[in-house]
PDB file of C-alpha atoms in Angstrom:
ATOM      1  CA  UNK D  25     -11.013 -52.805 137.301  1.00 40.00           C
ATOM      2  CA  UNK D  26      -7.884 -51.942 136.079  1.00 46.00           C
ATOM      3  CA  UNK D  27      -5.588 -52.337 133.168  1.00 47.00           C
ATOM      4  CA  UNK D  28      -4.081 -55.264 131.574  1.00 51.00           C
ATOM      5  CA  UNK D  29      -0.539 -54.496 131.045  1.00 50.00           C
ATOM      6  CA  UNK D  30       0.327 -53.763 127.615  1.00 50.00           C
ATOM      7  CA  UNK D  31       3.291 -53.487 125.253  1.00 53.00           C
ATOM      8  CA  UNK D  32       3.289 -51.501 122.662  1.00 54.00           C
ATOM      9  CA  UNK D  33       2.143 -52.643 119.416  1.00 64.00           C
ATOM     10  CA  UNK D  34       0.579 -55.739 118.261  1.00 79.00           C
ATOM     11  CA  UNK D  35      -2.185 -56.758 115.595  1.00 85.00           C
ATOM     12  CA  UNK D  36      -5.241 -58.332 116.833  1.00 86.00           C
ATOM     13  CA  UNK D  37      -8.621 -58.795 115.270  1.00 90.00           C
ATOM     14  CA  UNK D  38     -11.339 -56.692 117.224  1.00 91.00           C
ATOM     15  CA  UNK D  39     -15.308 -56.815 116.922  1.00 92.00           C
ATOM     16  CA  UNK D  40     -16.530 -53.895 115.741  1.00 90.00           C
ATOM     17  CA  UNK D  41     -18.419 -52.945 118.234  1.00 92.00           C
ATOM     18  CA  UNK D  42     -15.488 -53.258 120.487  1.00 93.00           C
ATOM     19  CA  UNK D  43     -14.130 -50.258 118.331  1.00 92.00           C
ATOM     20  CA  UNK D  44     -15.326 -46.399 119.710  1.00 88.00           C
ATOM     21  CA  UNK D  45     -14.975 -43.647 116.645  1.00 83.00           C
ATOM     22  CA  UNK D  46     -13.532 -40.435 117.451  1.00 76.00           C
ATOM     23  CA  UNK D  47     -15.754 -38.772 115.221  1.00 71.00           C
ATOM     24  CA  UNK D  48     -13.116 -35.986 114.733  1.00 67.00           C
ATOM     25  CA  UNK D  49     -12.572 -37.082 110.937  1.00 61.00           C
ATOM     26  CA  UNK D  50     -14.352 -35.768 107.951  1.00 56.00           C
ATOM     27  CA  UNK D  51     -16.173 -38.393 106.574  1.00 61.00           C
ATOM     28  CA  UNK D  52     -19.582 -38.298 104.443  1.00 69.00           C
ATOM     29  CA  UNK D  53     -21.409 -41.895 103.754  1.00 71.00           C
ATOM     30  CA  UNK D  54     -20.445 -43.659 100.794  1.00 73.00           C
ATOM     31  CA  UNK D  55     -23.467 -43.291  97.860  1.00 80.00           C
ATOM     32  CA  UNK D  56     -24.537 -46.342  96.715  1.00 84.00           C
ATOM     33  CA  UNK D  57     -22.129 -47.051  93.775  1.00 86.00           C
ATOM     34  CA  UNK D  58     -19.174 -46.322  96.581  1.00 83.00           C
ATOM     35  CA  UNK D  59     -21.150 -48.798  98.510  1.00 81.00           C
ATOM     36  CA  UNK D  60     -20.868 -51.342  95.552  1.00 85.00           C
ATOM     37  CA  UNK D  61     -17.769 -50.407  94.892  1.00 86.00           C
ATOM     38  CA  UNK D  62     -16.498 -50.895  98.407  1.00 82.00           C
ATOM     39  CA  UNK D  63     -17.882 -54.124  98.996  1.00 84.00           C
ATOM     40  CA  UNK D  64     -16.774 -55.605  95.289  1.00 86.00           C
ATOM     41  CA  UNK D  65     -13.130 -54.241  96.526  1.00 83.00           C
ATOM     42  CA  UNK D  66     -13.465 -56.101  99.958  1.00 82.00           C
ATOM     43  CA  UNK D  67     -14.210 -59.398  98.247  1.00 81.00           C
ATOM     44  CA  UNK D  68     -11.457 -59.454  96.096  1.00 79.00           C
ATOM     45  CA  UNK D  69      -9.263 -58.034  98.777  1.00 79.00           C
ATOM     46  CA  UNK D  70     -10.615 -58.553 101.674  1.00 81.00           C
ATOM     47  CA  UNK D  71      -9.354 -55.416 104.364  1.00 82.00           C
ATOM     48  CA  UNK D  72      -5.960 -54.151 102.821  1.00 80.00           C
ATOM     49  CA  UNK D  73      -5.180 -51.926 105.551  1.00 82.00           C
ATOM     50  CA  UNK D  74      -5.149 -52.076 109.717  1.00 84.00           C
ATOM     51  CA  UNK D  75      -6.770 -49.582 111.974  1.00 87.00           C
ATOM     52  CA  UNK D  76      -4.713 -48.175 114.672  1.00 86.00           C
ATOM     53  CA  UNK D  77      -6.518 -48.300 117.973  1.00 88.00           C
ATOM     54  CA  UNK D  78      -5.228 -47.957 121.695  1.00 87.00           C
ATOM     55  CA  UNK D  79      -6.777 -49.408 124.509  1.00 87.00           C
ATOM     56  CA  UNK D  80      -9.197 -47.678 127.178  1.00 85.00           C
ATOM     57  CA  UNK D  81     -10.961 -49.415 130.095  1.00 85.00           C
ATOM     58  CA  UNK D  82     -13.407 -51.056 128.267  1.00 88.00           C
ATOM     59  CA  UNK D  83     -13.339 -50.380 124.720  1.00 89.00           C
ATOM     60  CA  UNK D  84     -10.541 -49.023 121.727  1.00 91.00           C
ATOM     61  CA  UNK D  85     -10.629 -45.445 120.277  1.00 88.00           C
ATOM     62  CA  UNK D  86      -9.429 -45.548 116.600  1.00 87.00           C
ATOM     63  CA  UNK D  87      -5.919 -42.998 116.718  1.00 85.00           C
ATOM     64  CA  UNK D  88      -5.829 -43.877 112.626  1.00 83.00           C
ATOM     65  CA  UNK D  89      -8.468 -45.106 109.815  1.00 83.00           C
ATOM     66  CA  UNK D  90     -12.101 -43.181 110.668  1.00 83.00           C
ATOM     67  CA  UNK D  91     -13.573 -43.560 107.372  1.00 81.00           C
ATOM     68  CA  UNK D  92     -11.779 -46.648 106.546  1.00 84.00           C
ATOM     69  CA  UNK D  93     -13.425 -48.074 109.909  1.00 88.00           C
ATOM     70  CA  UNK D  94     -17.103 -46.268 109.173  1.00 85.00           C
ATOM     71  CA  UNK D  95     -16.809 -47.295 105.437  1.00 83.00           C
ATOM     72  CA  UNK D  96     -16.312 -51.427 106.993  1.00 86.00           C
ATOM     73  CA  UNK D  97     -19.163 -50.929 109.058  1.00 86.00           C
ATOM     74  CA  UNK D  98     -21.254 -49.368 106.378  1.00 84.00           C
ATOM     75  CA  UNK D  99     -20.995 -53.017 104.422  1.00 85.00           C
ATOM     76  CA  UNK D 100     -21.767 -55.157 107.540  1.00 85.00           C
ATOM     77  CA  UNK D 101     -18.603 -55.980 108.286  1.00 85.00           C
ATOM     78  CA  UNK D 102     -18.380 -57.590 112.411  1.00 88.00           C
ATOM     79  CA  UNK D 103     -14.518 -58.017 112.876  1.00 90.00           C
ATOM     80  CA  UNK D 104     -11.647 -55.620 111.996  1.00 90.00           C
ATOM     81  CA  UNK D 105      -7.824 -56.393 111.686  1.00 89.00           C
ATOM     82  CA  UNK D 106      -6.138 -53.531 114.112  1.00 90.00           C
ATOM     83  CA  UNK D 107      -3.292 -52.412 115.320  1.00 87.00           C
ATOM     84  CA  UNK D 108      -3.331 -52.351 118.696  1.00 87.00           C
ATOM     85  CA  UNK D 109      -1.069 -49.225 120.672  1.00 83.00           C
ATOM     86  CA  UNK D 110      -2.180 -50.272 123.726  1.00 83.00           C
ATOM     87  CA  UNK D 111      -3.303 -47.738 126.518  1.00 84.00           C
ATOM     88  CA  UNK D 112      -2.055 -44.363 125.634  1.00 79.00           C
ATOM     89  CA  UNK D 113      -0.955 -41.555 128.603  1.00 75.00           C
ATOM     90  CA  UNK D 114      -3.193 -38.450 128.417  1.00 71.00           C
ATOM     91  CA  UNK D 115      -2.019 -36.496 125.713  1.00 75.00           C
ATOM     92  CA  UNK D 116       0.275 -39.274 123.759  1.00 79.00           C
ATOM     93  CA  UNK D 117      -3.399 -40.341 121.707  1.00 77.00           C
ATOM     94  CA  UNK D 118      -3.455 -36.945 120.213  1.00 77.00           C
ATOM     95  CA  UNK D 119       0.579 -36.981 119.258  1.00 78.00           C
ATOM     96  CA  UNK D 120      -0.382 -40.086 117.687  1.00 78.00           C
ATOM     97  CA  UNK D 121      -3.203 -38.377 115.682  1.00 76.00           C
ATOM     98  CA  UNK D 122      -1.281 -35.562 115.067  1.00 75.00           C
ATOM     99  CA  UNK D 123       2.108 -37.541 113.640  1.00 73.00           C
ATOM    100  CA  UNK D 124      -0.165 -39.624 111.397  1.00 72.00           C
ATOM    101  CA  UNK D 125      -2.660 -37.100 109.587  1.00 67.00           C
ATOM    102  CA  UNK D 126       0.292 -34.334 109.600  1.00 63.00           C
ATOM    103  CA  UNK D 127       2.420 -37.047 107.811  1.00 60.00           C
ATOM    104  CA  UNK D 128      -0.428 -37.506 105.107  1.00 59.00           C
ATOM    105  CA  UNK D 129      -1.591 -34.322 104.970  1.00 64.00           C
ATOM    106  CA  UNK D 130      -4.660 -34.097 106.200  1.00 65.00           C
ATOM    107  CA  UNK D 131      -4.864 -31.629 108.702  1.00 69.00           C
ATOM    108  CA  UNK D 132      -4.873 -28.269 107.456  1.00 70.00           C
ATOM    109  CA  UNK D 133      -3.702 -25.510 109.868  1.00 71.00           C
ATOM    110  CA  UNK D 134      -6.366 -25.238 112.111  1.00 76.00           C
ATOM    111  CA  UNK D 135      -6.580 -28.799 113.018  1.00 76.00           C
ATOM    112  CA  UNK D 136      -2.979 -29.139 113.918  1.00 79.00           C
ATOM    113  CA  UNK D 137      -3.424 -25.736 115.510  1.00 81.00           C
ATOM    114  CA  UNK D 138      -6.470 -27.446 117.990  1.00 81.00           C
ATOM    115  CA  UNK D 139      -4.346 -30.465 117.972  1.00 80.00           C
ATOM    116  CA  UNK D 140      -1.730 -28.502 119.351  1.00 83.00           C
ATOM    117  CA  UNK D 141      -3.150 -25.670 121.721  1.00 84.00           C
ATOM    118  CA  UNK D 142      -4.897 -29.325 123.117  1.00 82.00           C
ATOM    119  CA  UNK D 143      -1.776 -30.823 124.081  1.00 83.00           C
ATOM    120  CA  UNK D 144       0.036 -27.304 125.518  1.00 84.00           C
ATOM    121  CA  UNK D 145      -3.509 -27.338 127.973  1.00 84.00           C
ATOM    122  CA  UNK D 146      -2.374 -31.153 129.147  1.00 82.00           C
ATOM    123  CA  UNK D 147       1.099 -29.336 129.949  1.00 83.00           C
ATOM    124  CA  UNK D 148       2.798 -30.954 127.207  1.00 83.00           C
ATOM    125  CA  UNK D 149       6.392 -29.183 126.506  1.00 85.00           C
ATOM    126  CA  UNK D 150       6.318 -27.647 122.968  1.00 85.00           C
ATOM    127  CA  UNK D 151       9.813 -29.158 122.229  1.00 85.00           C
ATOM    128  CA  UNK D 152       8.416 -32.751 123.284  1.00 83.00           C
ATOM    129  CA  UNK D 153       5.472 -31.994 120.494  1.00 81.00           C
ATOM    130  CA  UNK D 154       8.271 -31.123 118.230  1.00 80.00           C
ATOM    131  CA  UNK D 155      10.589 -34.015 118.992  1.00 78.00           C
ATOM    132  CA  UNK D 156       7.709 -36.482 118.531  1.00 75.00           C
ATOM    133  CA  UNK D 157       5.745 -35.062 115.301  1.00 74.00           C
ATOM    134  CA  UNK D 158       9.105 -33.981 113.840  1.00 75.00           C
ATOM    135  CA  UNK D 159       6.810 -30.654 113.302  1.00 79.00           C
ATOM    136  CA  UNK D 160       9.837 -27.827 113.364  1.00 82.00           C
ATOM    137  CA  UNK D 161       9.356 -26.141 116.795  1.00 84.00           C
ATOM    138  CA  UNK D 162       9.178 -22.902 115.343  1.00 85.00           C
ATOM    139  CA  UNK D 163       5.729 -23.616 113.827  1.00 83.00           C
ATOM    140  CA  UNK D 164       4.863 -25.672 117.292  1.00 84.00           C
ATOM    141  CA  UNK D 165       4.568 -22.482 118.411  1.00 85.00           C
ATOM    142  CA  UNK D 166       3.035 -20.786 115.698  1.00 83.00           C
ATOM    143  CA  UNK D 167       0.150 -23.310 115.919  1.00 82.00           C
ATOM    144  CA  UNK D 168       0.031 -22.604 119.454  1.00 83.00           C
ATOM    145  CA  UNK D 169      -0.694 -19.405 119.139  1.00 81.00           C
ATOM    146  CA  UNK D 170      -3.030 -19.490 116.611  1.00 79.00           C
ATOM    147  CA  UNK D 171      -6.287 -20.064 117.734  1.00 76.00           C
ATOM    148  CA  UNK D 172      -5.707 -17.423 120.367  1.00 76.00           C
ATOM    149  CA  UNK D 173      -5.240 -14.866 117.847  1.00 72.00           C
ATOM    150  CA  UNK D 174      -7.637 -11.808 118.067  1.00 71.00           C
ATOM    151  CA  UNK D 175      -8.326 -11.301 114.591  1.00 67.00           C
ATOM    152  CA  UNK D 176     -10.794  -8.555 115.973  1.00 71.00           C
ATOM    153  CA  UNK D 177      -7.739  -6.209 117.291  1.00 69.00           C
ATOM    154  CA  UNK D 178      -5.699  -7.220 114.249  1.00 65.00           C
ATOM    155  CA  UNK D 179      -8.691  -5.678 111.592  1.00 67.00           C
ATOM    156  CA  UNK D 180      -9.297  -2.887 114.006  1.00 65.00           C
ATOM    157  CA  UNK D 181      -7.814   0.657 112.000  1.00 53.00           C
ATOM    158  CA  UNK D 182      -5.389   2.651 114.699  1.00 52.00           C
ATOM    159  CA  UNK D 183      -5.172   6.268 114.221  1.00 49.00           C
ATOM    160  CA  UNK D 184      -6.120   5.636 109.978  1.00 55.00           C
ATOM    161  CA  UNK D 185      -3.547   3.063 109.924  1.00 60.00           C
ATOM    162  CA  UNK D 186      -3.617  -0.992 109.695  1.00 58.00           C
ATOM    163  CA  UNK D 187      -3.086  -2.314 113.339  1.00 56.00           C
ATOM    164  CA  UNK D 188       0.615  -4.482 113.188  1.00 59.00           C
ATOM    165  CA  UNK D 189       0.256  -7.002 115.980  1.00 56.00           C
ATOM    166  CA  UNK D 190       4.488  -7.259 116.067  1.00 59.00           C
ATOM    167  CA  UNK D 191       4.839  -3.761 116.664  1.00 59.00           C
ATOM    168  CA  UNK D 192       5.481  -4.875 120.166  1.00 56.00           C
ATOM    169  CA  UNK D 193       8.495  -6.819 119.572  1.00 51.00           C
ATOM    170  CA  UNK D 194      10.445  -3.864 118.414  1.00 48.00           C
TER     171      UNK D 194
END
């Protein structure tokens, strides 16, 4: 079975089941006054605000709005407005994720870090990274590097004094 060609973009409402979470947000459950609060909001409002999904063989994978989309589910709701990217190449889903929570500031460093080191082990070009997140390339590769840091060697002492992991470049 294959795809259904796509073009970019496009709002469609999906059934929530249809919808696959990433599970890579932070999200605890709303208490029960959240709960009220949520579902008091949602009457008046109705949903203010579109997920951003892309398509996979048989099911959507939210790229943007985790706890928006667990926080719907949590008050019953069945459908869910969405904006639809369509299927995404191997690597473009986390650019997506990465341009959107970067944006809003909600990755810290590490995440953007993973984010990153994730997409240089698909063989994506750090100035592509850069040219798509607007992220400067000179901290595209300081995220890439990151997580490979040996923090062990770095608090290691060397002959009584503080090892310098630069003392290379010299």
């Amino acid at each position: 079975m294959g795809y259904k060609r796509y073009r970019m973009g496009g709002f469609t409402v999906l059934k929530a089941k249809q919808i696959t979470s990433t599970n890579k947000g932070v999200f605890e459950p709303l208490d029960e006054r959240q709960l009220l609060a949520f579902k008091s909001f949602y009457k008046r409002f109705n949903q203010y605000k579109a997920l951003i999904v892309c398509k996979r063989k048989d099911d959507y994978l939210i790229v943007d709005g985790e706890k928006y989309f667990k926080s719907l589910k949590e008050i019953g709701l069945k459908k869910v407005v969405c904006y639809d990217l369509g299927p995404l190449q191997e690597g473009a889903y986390e650019l997506f994720r990465l341009l959107l929570n970067q944006e809003q500031s909600r990755y810290g460093y590490l995440e953007v870090a993973q984010i990153v080191s994730h997409l240089i082990e698909l063989k994506t070009k750090e100035t592509t990274i850069s040219n798509k997140t607007g992220i400067p390339l000179k901290d595209v590769e300081k995220y890439s590097n990151l997580l490979s840091f040996d923090w062990d060697m770095f608090n290691k002492k060397k002959e009584g004094n503080q090892f310098n992991p630069f003392e290379n470049e010299r």
